[in-house]
Amino acid sequence: MTDRKPPSNRTLLSWMPIVVMAVVAVMDVVAGPSVGFLPLVSLGPAFAGLVGGWRRAAWFGCAAMVLCMGLGWYDELLDDRRGYIAVASVAGVTGVSIAAAVMRSRQEGELASVRSIAEVAQRVLLRPVPLTAGPLQAAVSYTSAVAEARIGGDLYEVVASPHGIRVIVGDVQGKGLAAVETAAVVLGAFREAAHDEPDLVGVGERLERSVARELEGEKFVTAILAEIGTDHGALLLNYGHPAPMVIHRDGTVDFPQPPAFALPLGLGAHGSEGPKPYRVEFAPGDQLLLYTDGVTEARDAEGRFYPVGERAYLLKDPDANRALEALRTDLAQHVEGPAHDDAAMLLLRYHGHEGEAAPPSEG
């Protein structure tokens, strides 16, 4: 037995003109001319202008005019002032409905153009991560908190460099175009440094210098960098970012914390020491989930944070993309409404074999 999907708002609106004119016609015939239902026929073309183009509004306007004159003849009001008023109402509302439909069509075209540009910007800024990189399988999920937006202040990247698989997940303070511009600076610097710098600390220092030149005041970028080589481990560098989640082969879950707190990128000028790299076990069969605080700080109707550690079992699907989609769906159900912050998740799976020293692929 198949489930029937509820009708969409657009479908309901498309049928509204027919329903309204039919109801008005029945009520006018039943109640008689003394009640004055005849001008309400103009509601048909009024609703028609909400969905579709101007031709649809004009067609319903003509249908409403025919219905109005038919009911006026039936009620013997065609030579009466009330009949004239009803016909004028239908004509006037039809004209307004056609004009509204034209304006709405233009706005929808402009919105479609903006969406197309946003999608191109997303492909340039947040490029699709490689499905495989060396011994790793990768999947990514991104949800923007800005209505109708495809990108925001969260960022991610996977680079297969000569020094290992290098990864970044970050969160720019703030929202809007300014956050997107900062994210572009961070990603551009990371893509170059990931190939050039021989160690992860050098990558982080390059990012710090780039962000410090770009940002002003107290703005910052939290980020976590990871480097996966061939020693069944991951080297992490945490700039004030939420700790990643490691799901081991036996099902146990860890949230490895850095040895000491470090300030986010962009605040290095305050004189604090940069973050220290630390190593976590990441062997064949393990999973590493990097995410932004839009995941861990997502609240339900009762104000409870999303328990990402308790949802680790959702990542059991053999396909990494399907597994991450299951987690994303569960996160959306937890929030039960529009997201209040961008949420990015990057899932890495180690698919090498014990004893195998799989070199990272060049790219």
mmCIF file of C-alpha atoms in Angstrom:
data_model
loop_
_atom_site.group_PDB
_atom_site.id
_atom_site.type_symbol
_atom_site.label_atom_id
_atom_site.label_comp_id
_atom_site.label_asym_id
_atom_site.label_seq_id
_atom_site.Cartn_x
_atom_site.Cartn_y
_atom_site.Cartn_z
ATOM 1 C CA MET A 1 0.000 0.000 0.000
ATOM 2 C CA THR A 2 1.594 3.268 -1.086
ATOM 3 C CA ASP A 3 1.504 6.458 0.955
ATOM 4 C CA ARG A 4 -0.268 9.410 -0.639
ATOM 5 C CA LYS A 5 1.536 12.703 -0.467
ATOM 6 C CA PRO A 6 -0.528 15.665 0.755
ATOM 7 C CA PRO A 7 -1.293 18.228 -1.954
ATOM 8 C CA SER A 8 1.140 21.114 -2.135
ATOM 9 C CA ASN A 9 0.147 24.739 -1.554
ATOM 10 C CA ARG A 10 0.661 25.450 -5.242
ATOM 11 C CA THR A 11 -1.792 22.680 -6.210
ATOM 12 C CA LEU A 12 -4.403 24.022 -3.798
ATOM 13 C CA LEU A 13 -3.997 27.550 -5.151
ATOM 14 C CA SER A 14 -4.304 26.334 -8.735
ATOM 15 C CA TRP A 15 -7.723 24.840 -7.981
ATOM 16 C CA MET A 16 -8.905 27.759 -5.828
ATOM 17 C CA PRO A 17 -10.365 29.917 -8.672
ATOM 18 C CA ILE A 18 -12.561 27.061 -9.901
ATOM 19 C CA VAL A 19 -13.743 26.185 -6.394
ATOM 20 C CA VAL A 20 -14.468 29.808 -5.469
ATOM 21 C CA MET A 21 -16.473 30.568 -8.618
ATOM 22 C CA ALA A 22 -18.406 27.321 -8.274
ATOM 23 C CA VAL A 23 -19.291 28.069 -4.639
ATOM 24 C CA VAL A 24 -20.316 31.644 -5.454
ATOM 25 C CA ALA A 25 -22.519 30.441 -8.333
ATOM 26 C CA VAL A 26 -24.281 27.866 -6.147
ATOM 27 C CA MET A 27 -24.809 30.322 -3.294
ATOM 28 C CA ASP A 28 -26.149 32.975 -5.656
ATOM 29 C CA VAL A 29 -28.623 30.561 -7.218
ATOM 30 C CA VAL A 30 -29.753 29.232 -3.829
ATOM 31 C CA ALA A 31 -29.905 32.558 -1.971
ATOM 32 C CA GLY A 32 -31.256 34.657 -4.802
ATOM 33 C CA PRO A 33 -30.312 38.131 -6.042
ATOM 34 C CA SER A 34 -31.273 39.910 -2.839
ATOM 35 C CA VAL A 35 -28.216 38.682 -0.912
ATOM 36 C CA GLY A 36 -25.680 40.179 -3.351
ATOM 37 C CA PHE A 37 -23.241 37.328 -4.004
ATOM 38 C CA LEU A 38 -22.738 38.279 -7.654
ATOM 39 C CA PRO A 39 -19.671 40.610 -7.198
ATOM 40 C CA LEU A 40 -17.855 37.771 -5.393
ATOM 41 C CA VAL A 41 -17.341 36.064 -8.760
ATOM 42 C CA SER A 42 -14.320 38.385 -9.110
ATOM 43 C CA LEU A 43 -12.543 36.252 -6.500
ATOM 44 C CA GLY A 44 -11.906 33.695 -9.246
ATOM 45 C CA PRO A 45 -9.476 35.824 -11.308
ATOM 46 C CA ALA A 46 -8.061 37.255 -8.078
ATOM 47 C CA PHE A 47 -6.889 33.796 -6.966
ATOM 48 C CA ALA A 48 -5.850 32.904 -10.529
ATOM 49 C CA GLY A 49 -3.186 35.616 -10.442
ATOM 50 C CA LEU A 50 -1.406 33.890 -7.557
ATOM 51 C CA VAL A 51 -0.281 30.880 -9.611
ATOM 52 C CA GLY A 52 0.743 30.666 -13.258
ATOM 53 C CA GLY A 53 1.214 33.340 -15.889
ATOM 54 C CA TRP A 54 -0.854 36.248 -17.081
ATOM 55 C CA ARG A 55 -2.626 34.109 -19.703
ATOM 56 C CA ARG A 56 -4.081 31.948 -16.954
ATOM 57 C CA ALA A 57 -5.309 35.036 -15.102
ATOM 58 C CA ALA A 58 -6.846 36.384 -18.320
ATOM 59 C CA TRP A 59 -8.550 33.048 -19.051
ATOM 60 C CA PHE A 60 -10.131 32.915 -15.602
ATOM 61 C CA GLY A 61 -11.092 36.566 -15.964
ATOM 62 C CA CYS A 62 -13.010 35.754 -19.139
ATOM 63 C CA ALA A 63 -14.611 32.722 -17.460
ATOM 64 C CA ALA A 64 -15.612 34.874 -14.492
ATOM 65 C CA MET A 65 -17.105 37.497 -16.812
ATOM 66 C CA VAL A 66 -19.205 34.866 -18.612
ATOM 67 C CA LEU A 67 -20.326 33.428 -15.271
ATOM 68 C CA CYS A 68 -21.131 36.889 -13.922
ATOM 69 C CA MET A 69 -23.264 37.774 -16.941
ATOM 70 C CA GLY A 70 -24.979 34.379 -16.830
ATOM 71 C CA LEU A 71 -25.866 34.772 -13.167
ATOM 72 C CA GLY A 72 -26.890 38.396 -13.818
ATOM 73 C CA TRP A 73 -29.260 37.232 -16.547
ATOM 74 C CA TYR A 74 -30.614 34.499 -14.232
ATOM 75 C CA ASP A 75 -31.099 37.021 -11.410
ATOM 76 C CA GLU A 76 -32.500 39.611 -13.846
ATOM 77 C CA LEU A 77 -29.800 42.098 -12.844
ATOM 78 C CA LEU A 78 -28.155 42.821 -16.200
ATOM 79 C CA ASP A 79 -30.040 46.129 -16.508
ATOM 80 C CA ASP A 80 -29.674 46.910 -12.827
ATOM 81 C CA ARG A 81 -26.983 48.931 -11.073
ATOM 82 C CA ARG A 82 -25.947 45.855 -9.080
ATOM 83 C CA GLY A 83 -25.301 44.007 -12.334
ATOM 84 C CA TYR A 84 -23.141 46.823 -13.654
ATOM 85 C CA ILE A 85 -21.154 46.899 -10.405
ATOM 86 C CA ALA A 86 -20.585 43.115 -10.530
ATOM 87 C CA VAL A 87 -19.347 43.239 -14.154
ATOM 88 C CA ALA A 88 -17.059 46.197 -13.353
ATOM 89 C CA SER A 89 -15.683 44.331 -10.336
ATOM 90 C CA VAL A 90 -14.804 41.294 -12.436
ATOM 91 C CA ALA A 91 -13.178 43.424 -15.127
ATOM 92 C CA GLY A 92 -11.174 45.480 -12.618
ATOM 93 C CA VAL A 93 -9.974 42.518 -10.587
ATOM 94 C CA THR A 94 -9.019 40.678 -13.779
ATOM 95 C CA GLY A 95 -6.867 43.595 -14.907
ATOM 96 C CA VAL A 96 -5.138 43.811 -11.531
ATOM 97 C CA SER A 97 -4.647 40.026 -11.494
ATOM 98 C CA ILE A 98 -3.011 40.075 -14.948
ATOM 99 C CA ALA A 99 -0.663 42.874 -13.875
ATOM 100 C CA ALA A 100 0.226 41.014 -10.668
ATOM 101 C CA ALA A 101 0.906 37.813 -12.620
ATOM 102 C CA VAL A 102 3.263 39.677 -14.971
ATOM 103 C CA MET A 103 5.189 41.214 -12.062
ATOM 104 C CA ARG A 104 5.379 37.897 -10.213
ATOM 105 C CA SER A 105 6.674 36.104 -13.312
ATOM 106 C CA ARG A 106 9.447 38.681 -13.666
ATOM 107 C CA GLN A 107 10.390 38.324 -9.995
ATOM 108 C CA GLU A 108 10.442 34.534 -10.276
ATOM 109 C CA GLY A 109 12.722 34.838 -13.298
ATOM 110 C CA GLU A 110 15.083 37.116 -11.377
ATOM 111 C CA LEU A 111 15.058 34.729 -8.413
ATOM 112 C CA ALA A 112 15.838 31.796 -10.708
ATOM 113 C CA SER A 113 18.776 33.748 -12.124
ATOM 114 C CA VAL A 114 20.068 34.526 -8.617
ATOM 115 C CA ARG A 115 19.751 30.861 -7.657
ATOM 116 C CA SER A 116 21.690 29.856 -10.754
ATOM 117 C CA ILE A 117 24.478 32.282 -9.873
ATOM 118 C CA ALA A 118 24.489 30.989 -6.287
ATOM 119 C CA GLU A 119 24.850 27.419 -7.527
ATOM 120 C CA VAL A 120 27.813 28.432 -9.696
ATOM 121 C CA ALA A 121 29.351 30.235 -6.716
ATOM 122 C CA GLN A 122 28.875 27.120 -4.623
ATOM 123 C CA ARG A 123 30.664 24.951 -7.174
ATOM 124 C CA VAL A 124 33.578 27.411 -7.182
ATOM 125 C CA LEU A 125 33.734 28.000 -3.425
ATOM 126 C CA LEU A 126 32.606 24.638 -2.050
ATOM 127 C CA ARG A 127 33.713 22.205 -4.709
ATOM 128 C CA PRO A 128 32.498 18.603 -4.468
ATOM 129 C CA VAL A 129 34.891 16.604 -2.336
ATOM 130 C CA PRO A 130 36.531 13.594 -4.027
ATOM 131 C CA LEU A 131 34.599 10.388 -3.467
ATOM 132 C CA THR A 132 37.887 8.629 -2.701
ATOM 133 C CA ALA A 133 41.288 9.976 -1.698
ATOM 134 C CA GLY A 134 43.997 7.413 -1.083
ATOM 135 C CA PRO A 135 42.558 4.906 1.399
ATOM 136 C CA LEU A 136 39.676 7.229 2.305
ATOM 137 C CA GLN A 137 36.079 7.518 1.190
ATOM 138 C CA ALA A 138 34.534 10.968 1.706
ATOM 139 C CA ALA A 139 31.008 12.400 1.851
ATOM 140 C CA VAL A 140 29.828 15.912 2.669
ATOM 141 C CA SER A 141 26.586 17.562 3.757
ATOM 142 C CA TYR A 142 25.918 21.307 3.841
ATOM 143 C CA THR A 143 22.808 23.152 4.989
ATOM 144 C CA SER A 144 22.646 26.952 4.871
ATOM 145 C CA ALA A 145 20.577 28.809 7.460
ATOM 146 C CA VAL A 146 19.866 31.659 5.016
ATOM 147 C CA ALA A 147 16.566 31.248 3.203
ATOM 148 C CA GLU A 148 16.952 30.363 -0.494
ATOM 149 C CA ALA A 149 20.750 30.264 -0.095
ATOM 150 C CA ARG A 150 23.047 27.477 -1.211
ATOM 151 C CA ILE A 151 26.176 28.701 0.564
ATOM 152 C CA GLY A 152 27.014 30.477 3.794
ATOM 153 C CA GLY A 153 29.798 30.865 6.322
ATOM 154 C CA ASP A 154 30.719 27.203 6.797
ATOM 155 C CA LEU A 155 33.520 25.710 4.713
ATOM 156 C CA TYR A 156 35.170 22.375 3.968
ATOM 157 C CA GLU A 157 37.788 20.924 1.644
ATOM 158 C CA VAL A 158 39.690 17.680 1.035
ATOM 159 C CA VAL A 159 43.083 17.869 -0.695
ATOM 160 C CA ALA A 160 45.213 14.868 -1.683
ATOM 161 C CA SER A 161 48.688 16.352 -1.346
ATOM 162 C CA PRO A 162 52.206 14.854 -1.527
ATOM 163 C CA HIS A 163 52.253 15.057 2.280
ATOM 164 C CA GLY A 164 49.019 13.149 2.918
ATOM 165 C CA ILE A 165 45.286 13.698 2.705
ATOM 166 C CA ARG A 166 44.637 17.123 4.185
ATOM 167 C CA VAL A 167 41.210 18.264 5.299
ATOM 168 C CA ILE A 168 39.653 21.423 6.698
ATOM 169 C CA VAL A 169 36.238 22.153 8.161
ATOM 170 C CA GLY A 170 35.589 25.674 9.397
ATOM 171 C CA ASP A 171 32.964 28.153 10.503
ATOM 172 C CA VAL A 172 33.183 31.886 9.756
ATOM 173 C CA GLN A 173 31.767 34.222 12.361
ATOM 174 C CA GLY A 174 28.630 35.901 11.065
ATOM 175 C CA LYS A 175 26.437 35.269 8.029
ATOM 176 C CA GLY A 176 25.712 36.706 4.612
ATOM 177 C CA LEU A 177 28.037 37.816 1.841
ATOM 178 C CA ALA A 178 30.784 38.938 4.228
ATOM 179 C CA ALA A 179 30.988 35.404 5.665
ATOM 180 C CA VAL A 180 31.047 33.915 2.167
ATOM 181 C CA GLU A 181 33.922 36.207 1.158
ATOM 182 C CA THR A 182 35.913 35.205 4.236
ATOM 183 C CA ALA A 183 35.231 31.529 3.567
ATOM 184 C CA ALA A 184 36.599 32.009 0.045
ATOM 185 C CA VAL A 185 39.818 33.499 1.454
ATOM 186 C CA VAL A 186 40.289 30.605 3.889
ATOM 187 C CA LEU A 187 39.627 27.948 1.270
ATOM 188 C CA GLY A 188 41.920 29.589 -1.272
ATOM 189 C CA ALA A 189 44.747 29.768 1.248
ATOM 190 C CA PHE A 190 44.189 26.188 2.387
ATOM 191 C CA ARG A 191 44.203 24.740 -1.132
ATOM 192 C CA GLU A 192 47.593 26.307 -1.816
ATOM 193 C CA ALA A 193 49.147 25.643 1.584
ATOM 194 C CA ALA A 194 47.963 22.023 1.660
ATOM 195 C CA HIS A 195 50.160 21.296 -1.358
ATOM 196 C CA ASP A 196 53.096 23.529 -0.454
ATOM 197 C CA GLU A 197 53.664 23.149 3.278
ATOM 198 C CA PRO A 198 55.504 20.013 4.453
ATOM 199 C CA ASP A 199 53.714 19.874 7.821
ATOM 200 C CA LEU A 200 50.231 20.663 9.134
ATOM 201 C CA VAL A 201 51.440 23.422 11.464
ATOM 202 C CA GLY A 202 52.806 25.283 8.448
ATOM 203 C CA VAL A 203 49.399 25.011 6.770
ATOM 204 C CA GLY A 204 47.766 26.499 9.846
ATOM 205 C CA GLU A 205 50.245 29.371 9.984
ATOM 206 C CA ARG A 206 49.571 30.203 6.334
ATOM 207 C CA LEU A 207 45.847 30.274 7.077
ATOM 208 C CA GLU A 208 46.371 32.520 10.096
ATOM 209 C CA ARG A 209 48.295 35.070 8.050
ATOM 210 C CA SER A 210 45.720 35.058 5.251
ATOM 211 C CA VAL A 211 42.763 35.455 7.604
ATOM 212 C CA ALA A 212 44.519 38.162 9.644
ATOM 213 C CA ARG A 213 44.977 40.229 6.481
ATOM 214 C CA GLU A 214 41.334 39.798 5.501
ATOM 215 C CA LEU A 215 39.426 40.204 8.750
ATOM 216 C CA GLU A 216 38.990 43.367 10.775
ATOM 217 C CA GLY A 217 38.210 43.899 14.442
ATOM 218 C CA GLU A 218 37.154 40.868 16.499
ATOM 219 C CA LYS A 219 35.985 38.689 13.609
ATOM 220 C CA PHE A 220 37.336 35.160 13.439
ATOM 221 C CA VAL A 221 37.078 31.706 11.872
ATOM 222 C CA THR A 222 36.981 28.510 13.902
ATOM 223 C CA ALA A 223 38.518 25.590 12.024
ATOM 224 C CA ILE A 224 39.896 22.119 12.422
ATOM 225 C CA LEU A 225 42.598 20.745 10.130
ATOM 226 C CA ALA A 226 43.346 17.065 9.689
ATOM 227 C CA GLU A 227 46.122 15.171 7.960
ATOM 228 C CA ILE A 228 45.751 11.463 7.228
ATOM 229 C CA GLY A 229 48.874 9.657 6.113
ATOM 230 C CA THR A 230 49.782 5.976 5.968
ATOM 231 C CA ASP A 231 50.341 5.255 9.672
ATOM 232 C CA HIS A 232 46.711 4.480 10.608
ATOM 233 C CA GLY A 233 46.338 7.773 12.397
ATOM 234 C CA ALA A 234 45.079 11.310 11.863
ATOM 235 C CA LEU A 235 46.958 14.441 12.880
ATOM 236 C CA LEU A 236 44.623 17.233 14.014
ATOM 237 C CA LEU A 237 45.082 20.963 14.478
ATOM 238 C CA ASN A 238 42.164 22.681 16.232
ATOM 239 C CA TYR A 239 41.534 26.436 16.067
ATOM 240 C CA GLY A 240 38.709 26.758 18.621
ATOM 241 C CA HIS A 241 36.467 24.356 16.699
ATOM 242 C CA PRO A 242 34.169 21.583 18.000
ATOM 243 C CA ALA A 243 36.046 18.321 18.502
ATOM 244 C CA PRO A 244 35.530 15.747 15.728
ATOM 245 C CA MET A 245 33.772 12.440 16.284
ATOM 246 C CA VAL A 246 35.722 9.235 15.709
ATOM 247 C CA ILE A 247 33.652 6.070 15.287
ATOM 248 C CA HIS A 248 35.913 3.085 15.701
ATOM 249 C CA ARG A 249 35.512 -0.230 13.990
ATOM 250 C CA ASP A 250 34.093 -1.817 17.164
ATOM 251 C CA GLY A 251 31.359 0.848 17.415
ATOM 252 C CA THR A 252 32.894 2.925 20.203
ATOM 253 C CA VAL A 253 32.755 6.704 19.814
ATOM 254 C CA ASP A 254 35.405 9.252 20.823
ATOM 255 C CA PHE A 255 35.570 13.040 20.714
ATOM 256 C CA PRO A 256 39.340 13.678 20.833
ATOM 257 C CA GLN A 257 40.059 17.024 22.472
ATOM 258 C CA PRO A 258 43.154 19.137 21.733
ATOM 259 C CA PRO A 259 45.874 19.228 24.414
ATOM 260 C CA ALA A 260 45.169 22.933 25.032
ATOM 261 C CA PHE A 261 42.605 25.487 23.912
ATOM 262 C CA ALA A 262 43.659 27.698 20.983
ATOM 263 C CA LEU A 263 42.088 30.851 19.618
ATOM 264 C CA PRO A 264 40.291 30.754 16.251
ATOM 265 C CA LEU A 265 41.923 31.934 13.051
ATOM 266 C CA GLY A 266 42.119 35.711 12.849
ATOM 267 C CA LEU A 267 42.809 36.245 16.551
ATOM 268 C CA GLY A 268 46.469 35.249 16.474
ATOM 269 C CA ALA A 269 47.481 38.908 16.717
ATOM 270 C CA HIS A 270 46.325 38.883 20.338
ATOM 271 C CA GLY A 271 49.593 37.200 21.267
ATOM 272 C CA SER A 272 48.365 33.745 22.165
ATOM 273 C CA GLU A 273 50.280 30.660 21.135
ATOM 274 C CA GLY A 274 48.987 28.721 18.178
ATOM 275 C CA PRO A 275 47.388 25.284 18.520
ATOM 276 C CA LYS A 276 49.482 22.185 19.064
ATOM 277 C CA PRO A 277 48.957 19.230 16.699
ATOM 278 C CA TYR A 278 47.713 16.025 18.273
ATOM 279 C CA ARG A 279 47.293 12.527 16.907
ATOM 280 C CA VAL A 280 44.215 10.297 17.055
ATOM 281 C CA GLU A 281 43.821 6.665 16.087
ATOM 282 C CA PHE A 282 42.242 6.337 12.646
ATOM 283 C CA ALA A 283 42.617 2.810 11.306
ATOM 284 C CA PRO A 284 40.883 0.766 8.593
ATOM 285 C CA GLY A 285 37.182 0.425 9.413
ATOM 286 C CA ASP A 286 37.092 3.690 11.410
ATOM 287 C CA GLN A 287 35.083 6.793 10.559
ATOM 288 C CA LEU A 288 35.962 10.443 11.217
ATOM 289 C CA LEU A 289 33.144 13.010 11.256
ATOM 290 C CA LEU A 290 34.113 16.684 11.143
ATOM 291 C CA TYR A 291 31.301 19.208 11.587
ATOM 292 C CA THR A 292 30.481 22.786 12.540
ATOM 293 C CA ASP A 293 28.604 24.023 15.594
ATOM 294 C CA GLY A 294 25.434 24.270 13.531
ATOM 295 C CA VAL A 295 25.196 20.512 14.164
ATOM 296 C CA THR A 296 25.980 20.277 17.875
ATOM 297 C CA GLU A 297 24.114 23.480 18.786
ATOM 298 C CA ALA A 298 20.927 22.624 16.886
ATOM 299 C CA ARG A 299 18.062 22.632 19.393
ATOM 300 C CA ASP A 300 14.715 20.887 19.420
ATOM 301 C CA ALA A 301 11.418 22.397 20.573
ATOM 302 C CA GLU A 302 12.413 21.856 24.220
ATOM 303 C CA GLY A 303 15.812 23.497 23.824
ATOM 304 C CA ARG A 304 17.871 20.293 23.862
ATOM 305 C CA PHE A 305 21.055 20.190 21.774
ATOM 306 C CA TYR A 306 21.454 17.616 19.040
ATOM 307 C CA PRO A 307 23.176 14.529 20.542
ATOM 308 C CA VAL A 308 25.477 13.737 17.650
ATOM 309 C CA GLY A 309 27.350 11.098 19.671
ATOM 310 C CA GLU A 310 24.150 9.168 20.305
ATOM 311 C CA ARG A 311 23.364 9.215 16.592
ATOM 312 C CA ALA A 312 26.609 7.573 15.506
ATOM 313 C CA TYR A 313 24.688 4.402 14.669
ATOM 314 C CA LEU A 314 23.062 6.249 11.756
ATOM 315 C CA LEU A 315 26.419 6.147 9.928
ATOM 316 C CA LYS A 316 26.375 2.370 9.524
ATOM 317 C CA ASP A 317 25.200 2.349 5.900
ATOM 318 C CA PRO A 318 27.920 0.924 3.595
ATOM 319 C CA ASP A 319 27.512 3.925 1.301
ATOM 320 C CA ALA A 320 29.030 7.031 2.916
ATOM 321 C CA ASN A 321 26.680 9.458 1.168
ATOM 322 C CA ARG A 322 23.565 7.555 2.237
ATOM 323 C CA ALA A 323 24.905 7.282 5.785
ATOM 324 C CA LEU A 324 25.544 11.035 6.017
ATOM 325 C CA GLU A 325 22.141 11.771 4.474
ATOM 326 C CA ALA A 326 20.526 9.685 7.232
ATOM 327 C CA LEU A 327 22.317 11.808 9.839
ATOM 328 C CA ARG A 328 21.306 15.016 8.081
ATOM 329 C CA THR A 329 17.657 13.912 7.954
ATOM 330 C CA ASP A 330 17.729 13.081 11.653
ATOM 331 C CA LEU A 331 19.231 16.501 12.403
ATOM 332 C CA ALA A 332 16.437 18.217 10.448
ATOM 333 C CA GLN A 333 13.813 16.217 12.348
ATOM 334 C CA HIS A 334 15.447 17.188 15.634
ATOM 335 C CA VAL A 335 15.209 20.896 14.826
ATOM 336 C CA GLU A 336 11.608 20.653 13.520
ATOM 337 C CA GLY A 337 11.841 23.885 11.576
ATOM 338 C CA PRO A 338 14.238 26.167 9.713
ATOM 339 C CA ALA A 339 17.880 25.892 10.744
ATOM 340 C CA HIS A 340 19.207 28.816 12.795
ATOM 341 C CA ASP A 341 22.829 28.310 11.756
ATOM 342 C CA ASP A 342 24.766 26.829 8.858
ATOM 343 C CA ALA A 343 25.542 23.153 9.362
ATOM 344 C CA ALA A 344 28.368 21.379 7.542
ATOM 345 C CA MET A 345 29.406 17.748 8.005
ATOM 346 C CA LEU A 346 32.317 15.927 6.393
ATOM 347 C CA LEU A 347 32.532 12.165 6.799
ATOM 348 C CA LEU A 348 35.793 10.304 6.161
ATOM 349 C CA ARG A 349 35.969 6.506 6.089
ATOM 350 C CA TYR A 350 39.202 4.566 6.183
ATOM 351 C CA HIS A 351 38.829 1.735 3.659
ATOM 352 C CA GLY A 352 42.428 0.508 3.640
ATOM 353 C CA HIS A 353 43.418 -2.900 5.017
ATOM 354 C CA GLU A 354 45.553 -3.799 7.964
ATOM 355 C CA GLY A 355 49.217 -3.885 7.025
ATOM 356 C CA GLU A 356 48.591 -1.838 3.898
ATOM 357 C CA ALA A 357 50.526 1.356 3.417
ATOM 358 C CA ALA A 358 48.319 3.073 0.869
ATOM 359 C CA PRO A 359 49.905 6.288 -0.368
ATOM 360 C CA PRO A 360 47.652 9.299 -0.875
ATOM 361 C CA SER A 361 46.592 9.909 -4.448
ATOM 362 C CA GLU A 362 47.963 12.945 -6.181
ATOM 363 C CA GLY A 363 45.437 15.647 -7.053
#
